[in-house]
Short mmCIF file of C-alpha atoms and ligand atoms in Angstrom, two decimals:
data_model
loop_
_atom_site.label_atom_id
_atom_site.label_comp_id
_atom_site.label_asym_id
_atom_site.label_seq_id
_atom_site.Cartn_x
_atom_site.Cartn_y
_atom_site.Cartn_z
CA MET A 1173 -8.20 -18.01 15.18
CA SER A 1174 -6.73 -16.95 12.07
CA THR A 1175 -4.84 -14.14 11.01
CA LEU A 1176 -3.00 -13.66 7.70
CA VAL A 1177 -1.29 -10.51 6.48
CA VAL A 1178 -1.40 -9.52 2.96
CA VAL A 1179 1.82 -6.96 2.03
CA GLY A 1180 2.81 -5.37 -0.77
CA VAL A 1181 6.23 -6.46 -2.03
CA GLN A 1182 7.33 -4.31 -4.42
CA TRP A 1183 6.51 -0.59 -4.60
CA GLY A 1184 3.31 -0.40 -3.69
CA ASP A 1185 0.55 -0.77 -6.49
CA GLU A 1186 0.89 -3.94 -6.85
CA GLY A 1187 -2.80 -5.15 -6.71
CA LYS A 1188 -3.43 -5.45 -2.85
CA GLY A 1189 -6.88 -4.32 -2.74
CA LYS A 1190 -7.99 -6.81 -5.20
CA ILE A 1191 -6.53 -9.65 -4.00
CA VAL A 1192 -7.44 -8.08 0.22
CA HIS A 1193 -10.86 -7.72 -1.15
CA LEU A 1194 -10.85 -11.65 -3.13
CA LEU A 1195 -9.98 -12.93 0.47
CA GLY A 1196 -12.14 -10.82 2.64
CA HIS A 1197 -14.86 -12.78 1.86
CA LYS A 1198 -12.98 -15.60 4.35
CA ALA A 1199 -12.17 -12.36 7.02
CA ASP A 1200 -14.16 -11.52 9.82
CA VAL A 1201 -12.21 -8.51 10.51
CA VAL A 1202 -9.72 -6.57 7.71
CA VAL A 1203 -7.27 -4.31 9.62
CA ARG A 1204 -5.29 -1.03 8.10
CA TYR A 1205 -2.52 -0.83 10.18
CA GLN A 1206 -0.20 1.60 8.41
CA GLY A 1207 0.05 4.56 5.65
CA GLY A 1208 -2.54 6.84 5.39
CA ASN A 1209 -4.91 8.11 2.44
CA ASN A 1210 -1.40 8.34 0.25
CA ALA A 1211 -2.56 4.45 -0.36
CA GLY A 1212 -5.11 3.90 -3.28
CA HIS A 1213 -6.51 0.27 -3.32
CA THR A 1214 -8.46 -0.06 -6.76
CA VAL A 1215 -11.11 -3.43 -5.94
CA ILE A 1216 -13.67 -4.11 -9.05
CA PHE A 1217 -16.50 -6.69 -8.62
CA ASP A 1218 -19.54 -7.05 -10.41
CA GLY A 1219 -19.14 -3.78 -12.78
CA LYS A 1220 -18.37 -1.71 -10.01
CA HIS A 1221 -15.56 -0.10 -9.51
CA PHE A 1222 -14.12 1.55 -5.89
CA VAL A 1223 -10.49 3.09 -5.29
CA LEU A 1224 -10.26 3.20 -0.86
CA HIS A 1225 -7.87 5.35 0.30
CA LEU A 1226 -7.97 5.15 4.05
CA ILE A 1227 -10.94 2.18 4.84
CA PRO A 1228 -10.01 -1.12 4.29
CA SER A 1229 -10.85 -3.08 1.04
CA GLY A 1230 -12.75 -5.50 3.32
CA ILE A 1231 -15.42 -2.91 3.48
CA LEU A 1232 -17.02 -3.94 0.11
CA GLN A 1233 -17.76 -7.23 2.03
CA PRO A 1234 -20.80 -7.48 3.10
CA GLY A 1235 -21.07 -7.58 7.16
CA LYS A 1236 -17.36 -7.47 7.71
CA LYS A 1237 -15.99 -5.64 10.23
CA CYS A 1238 -12.87 -2.90 9.49
CA LEU A 1239 -10.31 -1.67 11.85
CA ILE A 1240 -8.27 1.46 10.70
CA GLY A 1241 -5.23 0.57 13.24
CA ASN A 1242 -2.78 2.80 15.61
CA GLY A 1243 -0.08 2.95 12.97
CA VAL A 1244 -2.26 4.38 10.28
CA VAL A 1245 -2.32 8.48 10.05
CA VAL A 1246 -5.76 9.80 9.74
CA ASP A 1247 -6.77 12.76 7.81
CA PRO A 1248 -10.09 13.35 9.32
CA GLU A 1249 -11.34 15.57 6.18
CA ALA A 1250 -10.24 12.92 3.99
CA LEU A 1251 -11.74 9.94 5.99
CA HIS A 1252 -15.00 11.98 6.00
CA GLU A 1253 -14.98 12.34 2.26
CA GLU A 1254 -14.39 8.13 1.75
CA ILE A 1255 -16.88 7.25 4.63
CA GLN A 1256 -19.39 9.87 2.38
CA PHE A 1257 -19.03 8.74 -0.84
CA LEU A 1258 -18.90 4.39 0.17
CA GLU A 1259 -22.31 5.35 2.11
CA LYS A 1260 -23.76 7.01 -1.30
CA ARG A 1261 -23.24 4.50 -3.35
CA LYS A 1262 -25.20 2.16 -0.53
CA ILE A 1263 -21.67 0.57 1.14
CA ARG A 1264 -22.88 1.15 5.29
CA VAL A 1265 -20.47 2.16 6.93
CA LYS A 1266 -21.35 3.00 10.11
CA GLY A 1267 -20.87 0.05 12.36
CA ARG A 1268 -18.59 -1.55 10.73
CA LEU A 1269 -15.57 0.92 10.90
CA PHE A 1270 -13.59 1.15 13.68
CA ILE A 1271 -10.70 3.77 14.53
CA ALA A 1272 -8.02 2.54 16.72
CA ASP A 1273 -8.06 6.27 19.11
CA ALA A 1274 -3.94 5.98 19.43
CA ALA A 1275 -3.61 7.07 15.41
CA HIS A 1276 -2.94 9.85 14.69
CA VAL A 1277 -3.90 12.69 12.48
CA ILE A 1278 -3.12 15.08 9.35
CA LEU A 1279 -4.38 18.21 9.76
CA SER A 1280 -3.81 21.00 6.95
CA TYR A 1281 -0.40 21.75 7.75
CA HIS A 1282 0.79 18.54 7.51
CA ARG A 1283 0.29 19.06 4.24
CA HIS A 1284 1.50 22.13 4.17
CA LEU A 1285 4.61 20.78 4.91
CA ASP A 1286 4.67 18.37 2.86
CA CYS A 1287 4.12 19.79 0.09
CA LEU A 1288 6.85 22.78 1.32
CA ARG A 1289 9.78 20.05 1.70
CA GLU A 1290 9.13 18.73 -1.68
CA ASP A 1291 9.09 22.04 -3.46
CA ALA A 1292 12.15 22.88 -1.43
CA SER A 1293 14.09 20.10 -2.61
CA GLY A 1294 14.24 20.35 -6.45
CA LYS A 1295 16.22 17.48 -7.55
CA GLY A 1296 16.24 15.38 -4.46
CA LYS A 1297 12.61 15.58 -4.43
CA ILE A 1298 10.67 12.04 -3.06
CA GLY A 1299 8.10 12.72 -5.25
CA THR A 1300 5.45 12.69 -2.49
CA THR A 1301 1.61 12.36 -2.32
CA ARG A 1302 1.87 15.88 -0.75
CA ARG A 1303 -0.71 14.33 1.64
CA GLY A 1304 1.09 15.37 4.71
CA ILE A 1305 2.32 11.71 4.96
CA GLY A 1306 5.32 12.47 6.35
CA PRO A 1307 5.05 15.57 8.27
CA ALA A 1308 2.52 13.64 10.54
CA TYR A 1309 4.95 10.65 11.22
CA SER A 1310 7.67 12.75 12.02
CA ASP A 1311 5.26 14.89 14.09
CA LYS A 1312 4.03 11.47 15.65
CA VAL A 1313 7.80 10.30 16.47
CA GLY A 1314 8.93 13.51 17.46
CA ARG A 1315 6.30 13.28 20.11
CA THR A 1316 3.91 16.43 19.13
CA GLY A 1317 1.85 14.38 16.95
CA ILE A 1318 -2.17 14.15 18.04
CA ARG A 1319 -4.11 11.16 17.99
CA ILE A 1320 -7.04 10.61 17.61
CA ALA A 1321 -7.97 10.68 21.35
CA ASP A 1322 -6.49 13.72 21.92
CA TYR A 1323 -8.70 15.51 18.57
CA LEU A 1324 -11.79 14.89 20.25
CA ASN A 1325 -11.28 16.80 23.70
CA PRO A 1326 -11.55 19.77 23.10
CA THR A 1327 -9.31 20.75 25.85
CA VAL A 1328 -6.40 18.47 24.71
CA PHE A 1329 -6.70 18.78 21.17
CA ARG A 1330 -6.15 23.79 21.98
CA PRO A 1331 -3.72 23.60 23.58
CA LEU A 1332 -1.75 20.79 21.49
CA LEU A 1333 -2.78 22.17 17.97
CA GLU A 1334 -1.52 26.41 19.40
CA ARG A 1335 1.90 24.14 20.31
CA ASN A 1336 2.42 22.90 16.89
CA LEU A 1337 0.98 26.15 14.98
CA ARG A 1338 3.57 28.06 17.39
CA GLU A 1339 6.38 25.84 16.29
CA LYS A 1340 5.19 25.46 12.65
CA ALA A 1341 4.87 28.82 11.98
CA PRO A 1342 7.74 30.16 10.91
CA LEU A 1343 7.53 27.30 8.14
CA LEU A 1344 3.79 28.03 7.02
CA THR A 1345 3.54 32.16 6.19
CA ARG A 1346 3.74 31.25 2.08
CA PHE A 1347 0.52 29.18 3.45
CA GLY A 1348 -0.64 32.23 4.78
CA SER A 1349 -1.13 33.78 8.57
CA MET A 1350 -0.93 31.70 11.77
CA LYS A 1351 -4.90 32.84 11.93
CA GLN A 1352 -6.01 31.37 8.84
CA ILE A 1353 -3.64 28.01 9.18
CA ARG A 1354 -5.79 27.83 12.80
CA ASN A 1355 -9.03 28.47 11.10
CA GLN A 1356 -8.01 26.21 8.18
CA VAL A 1357 -8.12 23.16 10.88
CA LEU A 1358 -10.92 24.64 13.04
CA LYS A 1359 -12.93 24.96 10.12
CA ARG A 1360 -14.48 21.81 10.52
CA TYR A 1361 -13.06 21.05 13.65
CA SER A 1362 -16.24 20.29 16.29
CA ALA A 1363 -18.67 18.92 12.59
CA LEU A 1364 -15.31 16.56 12.38
CA ARG A 1365 -15.05 15.48 16.18
CA SER A 1366 -18.48 14.69 16.46
CA PHE A 1367 -18.60 12.83 12.91
CA LEU A 1368 -15.49 10.42 13.92
CA VAL A 1369 -16.94 9.55 17.44
CA PRO A 1370 -18.63 6.86 16.96
CA PHE A 1371 -16.09 5.23 15.42
CA VAL A 1372 -13.54 5.48 17.37
CA VAL A 1373 -12.17 2.76 19.75
CA ASP A 1374 -9.07 1.27 21.49
CA GLY A 1375 -7.43 -1.18 18.88
CA PRO A 1376 -5.44 -3.57 20.48
CA GLN A 1377 -9.02 -4.19 22.92
CA PHE A 1378 -10.41 -4.68 19.92
CA VAL A 1379 -6.98 -6.87 17.59
CA TYR A 1380 -7.36 -9.10 21.36
CA GLY A 1381 -11.13 -9.17 21.18
CA ALA A 1382 -11.23 -10.62 17.70
CA VAL A 1383 -8.47 -13.25 18.48
CA GLU A 1384 -9.92 -14.17 21.21
CA ALA A 1385 -13.04 -14.79 19.93
CA ASP A 1386 -11.68 -16.77 17.48
CA LYS A 1387 -11.84 -14.84 14.58
CA ARG A 1388 -10.65 -14.70 10.87
CA VAL A 1389 -8.21 -11.61 10.64
CA LEU A 1390 -6.79 -10.33 7.80
CA PHE A 1391 -4.25 -7.42 7.81
CA GLU A 1392 -4.30 -5.35 4.50
CA SER A 1393 -0.82 -3.22 3.95
CA ALA A 1394 -0.67 0.10 2.17
CA GLN A 1395 2.67 0.71 0.01
CA GLY A 1396 5.18 -1.70 -0.57
CA THR A 1397 8.27 -3.26 1.44
CA MET A 1398 10.36 -1.37 -1.27
CA LEU A 1399 8.63 1.63 0.15
CA ASP A 1400 9.13 0.73 3.53
CA VAL A 1401 11.68 3.18 5.86
CA ASP A 1402 13.80 0.66 7.27
CA PHE A 1403 13.62 -1.88 4.52
CA GLY A 1404 13.01 -0.10 1.28
CA THR A 1405 14.99 2.79 -1.06
CA TYR A 1406 15.74 5.46 1.74
CA PRO A 1407 15.14 8.12 1.86
CA TYR A 1408 12.52 7.31 -1.41
CA VAL A 1409 9.88 6.01 0.96
CA THR A 1410 7.22 6.51 2.52
CA SER A 1411 7.23 7.23 6.22
CA SER A 1412 6.38 3.58 7.62
CA ASN A 1413 6.37 0.39 7.85
CA PRO A 1414 4.28 -1.61 5.28
CA VAL A 1415 5.97 -4.65 6.07
CA ALA A 1416 4.12 -7.65 8.21
CA GLY A 1417 6.71 -6.47 11.01
CA GLY A 1418 4.53 -3.29 10.98
CA VAL A 1419 1.22 -4.79 12.04
CA CYS A 1420 2.56 -5.41 15.80
CA ILE A 1421 3.31 -2.18 15.82
CA GLY A 1422 0.04 -0.46 13.81
CA SER A 1423 -2.82 -2.78 15.59
CA GLY A 1424 -1.73 -4.42 18.62
CA LEU A 1425 -1.64 -7.63 17.60
CA ALA A 1426 1.24 -10.00 18.90
CA PRO A 1427 4.29 -11.34 16.87
CA THR A 1428 2.64 -14.57 18.02
CA GLN A 1429 0.17 -14.44 16.62
CA ILE A 1430 0.71 -13.81 12.55
CA ASP A 1431 0.34 -17.16 11.18
CA ASP A 1432 0.76 -16.22 7.80
CA VAL A 1433 1.91 -13.66 4.88
CA LEU A 1434 0.87 -13.41 1.71
CA GLY A 1435 2.80 -11.06 -0.87
CA VAL A 1436 1.16 -9.23 -3.18
CA VAL A 1437 3.60 -8.91 -6.43
CA LYS A 1438 2.97 -7.90 -10.24
CA ALA A 1439 4.55 -9.80 -13.10
CA TYR A 1440 6.74 -6.69 -13.69
CA THR A 1441 7.78 -3.58 -11.95
CA THR A 1442 6.19 -0.02 -11.20
CA ARG A 1443 7.05 2.89 -8.79
CA VAL A 1444 5.42 6.05 -9.01
CA GLY A 1445 7.52 9.16 -7.50
CA GLU A 1446 11.23 9.75 -7.52
CA GLY A 1447 14.37 6.75 -6.07
CA PRO A 1448 15.93 4.50 -7.70
CA PHE A 1449 13.87 1.91 -9.56
CA PRO A 1450 17.17 -0.47 -11.17
CA THR A 1451 15.15 -2.57 -14.07
CA GLU A 1452 12.84 0.55 -15.05
CA LEU A 1453 12.34 0.79 -18.92
CA LYS A 1454 12.41 4.55 -19.98
CA ASP A 1455 11.27 3.10 -23.78
CA ASP A 1456 8.71 2.27 -25.71
CA LEU A 1457 7.97 -1.44 -24.11
CA GLY A 1458 7.61 1.00 -20.52
CA GLU A 1459 5.31 3.02 -22.07
CA SER A 1460 3.34 -0.16 -23.44
CA LEU A 1461 3.56 -1.71 -20.05
CA ARG A 1462 2.15 1.73 -19.02
CA GLN A 1463 -0.59 2.02 -21.23
CA ARG A 1464 -1.86 -1.80 -21.15
CA GLY A 1465 -1.41 -2.33 -17.59
CA MET A 1466 -3.05 0.98 -17.37
CA GLU A 1467 -0.77 2.32 -14.86
CA PHE A 1468 -1.48 5.42 -13.78
CA GLY A 1469 -1.36 6.56 -10.02
CA ALA A 1470 -5.20 5.40 -8.41
CA THR A 1471 -4.43 8.58 -5.57
CA THR A 1472 -2.74 10.90 -7.79
CA GLY A 1473 -2.75 9.86 -11.09
CA ARG A 1474 0.57 10.62 -11.89
CA PRO A 1475 1.82 8.43 -14.45
CA ARG A 1476 3.87 4.75 -13.27
CA ARG A 1477 7.40 4.27 -14.35
CA CYS A 1478 7.50 0.66 -15.31
CA GLY A 1479 10.51 -1.82 -15.58
CA TRP A 1480 11.27 -5.67 -15.86
CA PHE A 1481 10.31 -8.13 -12.77
CA ASP A 1482 13.39 -7.41 -10.41
CA ALA A 1483 13.84 -10.60 -8.60
CA VAL A 1484 16.02 -9.37 -6.47
CA ALA A 1485 13.69 -6.90 -4.84
CA VAL A 1486 11.68 -9.21 -4.13
CA ARG A 1487 13.78 -11.98 -2.85
CA HIS A 1488 14.38 -9.21 -0.16
CA ALA A 1489 10.47 -8.57 0.64
CA VAL A 1490 9.90 -12.33 0.75
CA ARG A 1491 12.45 -12.63 3.06
CA ILE A 1492 11.96 -9.32 5.40
CA ASN A 1493 8.04 -10.60 5.67
CA GLY A 1494 8.46 -14.24 5.38
CA SER A 1495 5.61 -14.64 2.58
CA ARG A 1496 5.31 -17.99 2.35
CA TRP A 1497 3.00 -17.33 -0.05
CA LEU A 1498 2.43 -14.69 -3.02
CA ALA A 1499 0.05 -13.74 -5.48
CA LEU A 1500 0.97 -13.42 -8.49
CA THR A 1501 -0.65 -10.42 -10.38
CA LYS A 1502 -1.01 -8.69 -13.58
CA LEU A 1503 0.04 -11.44 -15.96
CA ASP A 1504 -1.96 -11.17 -18.26
CA VAL A 1505 -0.10 -7.55 -19.14
CA LEU A 1506 2.59 -9.61 -20.39
CA GLU A 1507 0.80 -11.49 -23.13
CA GLY A 1508 2.95 -10.70 -26.64
CA VAL A 1509 6.35 -9.43 -24.87
CA HIS A 1510 8.82 -11.48 -26.26
CA PRO A 1511 11.73 -12.46 -24.63
CA ILE A 1512 10.49 -11.15 -20.91
CA ARG A 1513 13.37 -10.41 -18.48
CA VAL A 1514 14.05 -11.02 -15.21
CA ALA A 1515 16.98 -9.78 -13.34
CA VAL A 1516 18.51 -12.05 -11.10
CA ALA A 1517 21.56 -9.79 -9.74
CA TYR A 1518 23.04 -6.97 -10.11
CA ARG A 1519 26.02 -5.43 -11.36
CA VAL A 1520 28.36 -2.57 -10.14
CA GLY A 1521 31.72 -1.98 -11.82
CA ASN A 1522 33.25 -6.15 -12.11
CA LYS A 1523 31.36 -6.65 -8.97
CA ILE A 1524 28.46 -9.32 -8.85
CA LEU A 1525 25.78 -8.32 -6.06
CA LYS A 1526 23.44 -10.47 -5.44
CA GLU A 1527 21.59 -8.89 -2.38
CA PHE A 1528 19.64 -5.46 -2.47
CA PRO A 1529 22.42 -2.99 -1.78
CA ASN A 1530 21.23 -0.16 1.63
CA ASP A 1531 23.60 1.75 0.48
CA ARG A 1532 22.01 4.86 -1.82
CA GLU A 1533 24.73 5.25 -4.41
CA LEU A 1534 24.34 1.50 -4.77
CA GLN A 1535 20.96 1.46 -5.41
CA ALA A 1536 20.92 4.16 -8.37
CA THR A 1537 23.72 3.24 -10.20
CA VAL A 1538 23.42 -0.91 -9.82
CA GLN A 1539 23.08 -2.51 -13.14
CA PRO A 1540 20.39 -5.51 -13.57
CA ILE A 1541 22.08 -8.41 -14.68
CA TYR A 1542 18.69 -9.85 -16.72
CA GLU A 1543 17.74 -13.95 -17.54
CA GLU A 1544 15.60 -13.61 -20.45
CA MET A 1545 12.90 -16.23 -20.49
CA PRO A 1546 10.41 -16.71 -23.90
CA GLY A 1547 7.09 -14.67 -23.88
CA PHE A 1548 3.21 -16.02 -24.74
CA GLN A 1549 1.17 -14.91 -27.48
CA GLY A 1550 -2.27 -14.88 -27.50
CA SER A 1551 -5.16 -13.94 -24.57
CA ILE A 1552 -4.83 -15.73 -21.35
CA ARG A 1553 -7.80 -13.71 -19.84
CA GLY A 1554 -10.54 -15.52 -19.13
CA MET A 1555 -8.59 -18.18 -17.88
CA THR A 1556 -9.69 -20.24 -14.78
CA ARG A 1557 -7.36 -23.57 -14.93
CA TYR A 1558 -3.20 -23.23 -14.44
CA GLU A 1559 -3.20 -25.69 -16.82
CA GLN A 1560 -4.84 -23.47 -19.89
CA LEU A 1561 -2.16 -20.99 -19.41
CA PRO A 1562 0.41 -20.92 -22.71
CA VAL A 1563 3.35 -23.28 -21.44
CA ASN A 1564 5.59 -20.48 -22.13
CA ALA A 1565 3.61 -18.66 -18.79
CA ARG A 1566 3.57 -21.41 -16.88
CA ARG A 1567 7.37 -21.50 -16.99
CA TYR A 1568 7.75 -18.05 -16.15
CA VAL A 1569 5.44 -18.44 -13.16
CA LYS A 1570 7.67 -21.87 -11.85
CA ALA A 1571 10.70 -19.42 -12.70
CA LEU A 1572 9.90 -16.51 -10.63
CA GLU A 1573 8.83 -19.17 -7.83
CA THR A 1574 12.68 -21.09 -7.48
CA LEU A 1575 14.19 -17.22 -8.12
CA VAL A 1576 12.29 -15.12 -5.30
CA GLY A 1577 11.84 -18.67 -2.61
CA ALA A 1578 7.90 -18.40 -2.57
CA ARG A 1579 4.89 -20.28 -3.44
CA PHE A 1580 2.16 -18.60 -5.50
CA ALA A 1581 -0.75 -19.48 -3.78
CA MET A 1582 -2.76 -17.36 -6.71
CA VAL A 1583 -2.99 -16.04 -10.03
CA SER A 1584 -4.66 -12.96 -10.99
CA LEU A 1585 -4.91 -12.51 -15.14
CA GLY A 1586 -7.65 -9.64 -14.94
CA ARG A 1587 -8.56 -6.24 -13.02
CA SER A 1588 -12.14 -7.87 -11.57
CA ARG A 1589 -12.45 -10.01 -8.09
CA GLU A 1590 -12.91 -13.23 -10.86
CA GLU A 1591 -10.39 -13.09 -12.94
CA THR A 1592 -8.02 -15.26 -10.32
CA ILE A 1593 -6.38 -18.27 -10.71
CA ILE A 1594 -6.06 -20.20 -7.53
CA LEU A 1595 -2.59 -22.67 -7.52
CA ASP A 1596 -2.44 -24.01 -4.80
CA SER A 1597 -4.61 -26.07 -3.00
CA LYS A 1598 -2.87 -25.69 0.45
CA PHE A 1599 -2.94 -21.81 0.88
CA PRO A 1600 -4.82 -21.96 4.28
CA TRP A 1601 -6.78 -18.65 2.86
CA LYS A 1602 -8.29 -19.82 -0.78
CA PRO A 1603 -11.29 -18.58 -1.41
P1 GDP B 2959 -2.89 -1.55 -4.64
O1 GDP B 2959 -2.56 -0.23 -4.18
O2 GDP B 2959 -1.86 -2.59 -4.42
O3 GDP B 2959 -4.22 -2.14 -4.18
O4 GDP B 2959 -3.18 -1.06 -6.54
P2 GDP B 2959 -3.44 -0.48 -7.24
O5 GDP B 2959 -5.12 -0.40 -7.20
O6 GDP B 2959 -3.07 1.02 -6.71
O7 GDP B 2959 -3.01 -0.87 -8.67
C1 GDP B 2959 -3.49 -1.72 -9.07
C2 GDP B 2959 -4.03 -1.54 -10.69
O8 GDP B 2959 -4.14 -2.75 -11.20
C3 GDP B 2959 -5.56 -1.50 -10.32
O9 GDP B 2959 -6.19 -0.43 -11.60
C4 GDP B 2959 -6.25 -2.57 -10.80
O10 GDP B 2959 -7.92 -2.77 -10.78
C5 GDP B 2959 -5.05 -3.03 -11.41
N1 GDP B 2959 -5.63 -5.17 -12.01
C6 GDP B 2959 -5.32 -5.93 -10.48
N2 GDP B 2959 -5.05 -7.00 -11.10
C7 GDP B 2959 -5.23 -7.11 -12.00
C8 GDP B 2959 -4.69 -8.08 -13.36
O11 GDP B 2959 -4.65 -9.25 -13.10
N3 GDP B 2959 -4.74 -7.68 -14.18
C9 GDP B 2959 -4.88 -6.46 -14.46
N4 GDP B 2959 -4.90 -6.30 -15.82
N5 GDP B 2959 -5.06 -5.24 -14.12
C10 GDP B 2959 -4.67 -5.61 -12.41
P1 IMO B 2960 -0.50 1.92 -2.59
O1 IMO B 2960 -1.10 1.31 -1.50
C1 IMO B 2960 3.08 3.11 -4.64
C2 IMO B 2960 4.75 6.31 -2.66
C3 IMO B 2960 5.42 7.72 -3.25
C4 IMO B 2960 6.06 8.37 -3.19
C5 IMO B 2960 6.89 7.90 -1.94
C6 IMO B 2960 6.31 8.88 -0.32
O2 IMO B 2960 -1.99 2.45 -3.54
O3 IMO B 2960 0.69 0.73 -3.01
P2 IMO B 2960 4.42 9.53 0.83
O4 IMO B 2960 3.27 10.35 0.07
O5 IMO B 2960 3.93 8.55 1.09
O6 IMO B 2960 5.64 10.63 1.75
O7 IMO B 2960 5.52 9.96 -0.16
O8 IMO B 2960 5.77 6.79 -1.68
N1 IMO B 2960 3.79 6.01 -2.11
C7 IMO B 2960 2.67 5.27 -3.16
N2 IMO B 2960 3.77 4.66 -3.91
N3 IMO B 2960 1.68 3.30 -4.05
C8 IMO B 2960 1.57 3.70 -2.76
O9 IMO B 2960 0.53 3.11 -2.25
C9 IMO B 2960 2.32 4.92 -2.55
N4 IMO B 2960 1.77 5.51 -1.53
C10 IMO B 2960 2.80 6.73 -1.67
O10 IMO B 2960 4.28 8.56 -4.82
O11 IMO B 2960 7.60 8.35 -3.89
MG1 MG B 2961 -2.20 1.60 -5.06
#
């Protein structure tokens, strides 16, 4: 048995989809343990391009099994659409994808509530993906949520739905009468229910089964540590725990069974939506990173905010996740950028902060203290060995390792699977 958690260590979109797909050929099972269809994981191989939202990226590796764990919030309509999309592209999903019966569902009123809260928040809005994620997790913790098992059983589901509609109706008037909103939920209920039945399993049993059968299990986070509801830039976060600790809660894997953690990190920083971003570049360089890195949301298409690498935030994430290993992505996007800057601490007034602060006012006002490094020229794409990289690119990689306190198992130099250099032969999941 061997388990590996692949977790984002910035504000999401680090390239988790690419890395999970690359490592997925060594896995028997790939598990998503939190988030929902707010995620957008891009996988490019053999000239094909996929963006996955709910289904683990392992589905694109023939023969692998995939689980949507109990910690995920599942929009049945979005899941149906994603399965249809994959099957149309000749990816067999039936018999390979499983869904934990204790995962909670997102229904149309969760999406409405998400929009309502965002629109009512004015300047304080979070910039959510409007997929209903926060309201569905609120219901889960508030004990009014509806799980897949409940959704599949009409005699359980109907009274739960009525109770939720009664509770939320006063807020939902903008989206129609209670009757109309009920009809939105029920219109495709019967068809979706029959569609889902064959996929549904007891999630923890599925995970124990894999572990006991000595399978290799990969856990794929959505979002990233700085968007974690406990360890991120609260309240500008998502409503779940992407951190490695979330694996146990979101899948049923026991804490003692996590063997290793790999953090995925971009060579610079991006963030979509609102919230603190100490190293943000609001100038031409930020725009140039956005264009060259194609930094537009894989789910909502929104332009991503871009900035320098923030070693304070990543070091915080490396510790929380216990990620001994990192995969560095998008180094190619820094080609020709000179000098390259990395935030190594923050300044507030005349105080120096070496750790990421929890105070939201500090998060929004800290000034990064940068270390400058010489940039590298020329194209590095297509390079297959670390020694081929320009000396300044190698220096940058080494400096980041020291600053964040973890080792790079691999460096990615392009979007497709092949454009990856393996740096450390001791990495147990070396492709
Ligand atoms: P995820 O949410 O963490 O899976 O990341 P996204 O798929 O949302 O965003 C990462 C983007 O960067 C995608 O468009 C990837 O195709 C792309 N990408 C991943 N690795 C690299 C890389 O090393 N270089 C470049 N140029 N693009 C990359
Ligand atoms: P992947 O898995 C980047 C952001 C949203 C918003 C905040 C809350 O592709 O890395 P939510 O809809 O979750 O309530 O929005 O979180 N966000 C992401 N940002 N990548 C993601 O997923 C994200 N999922 C949510 O932009 O700021
Ligand atoms: Mg993404």
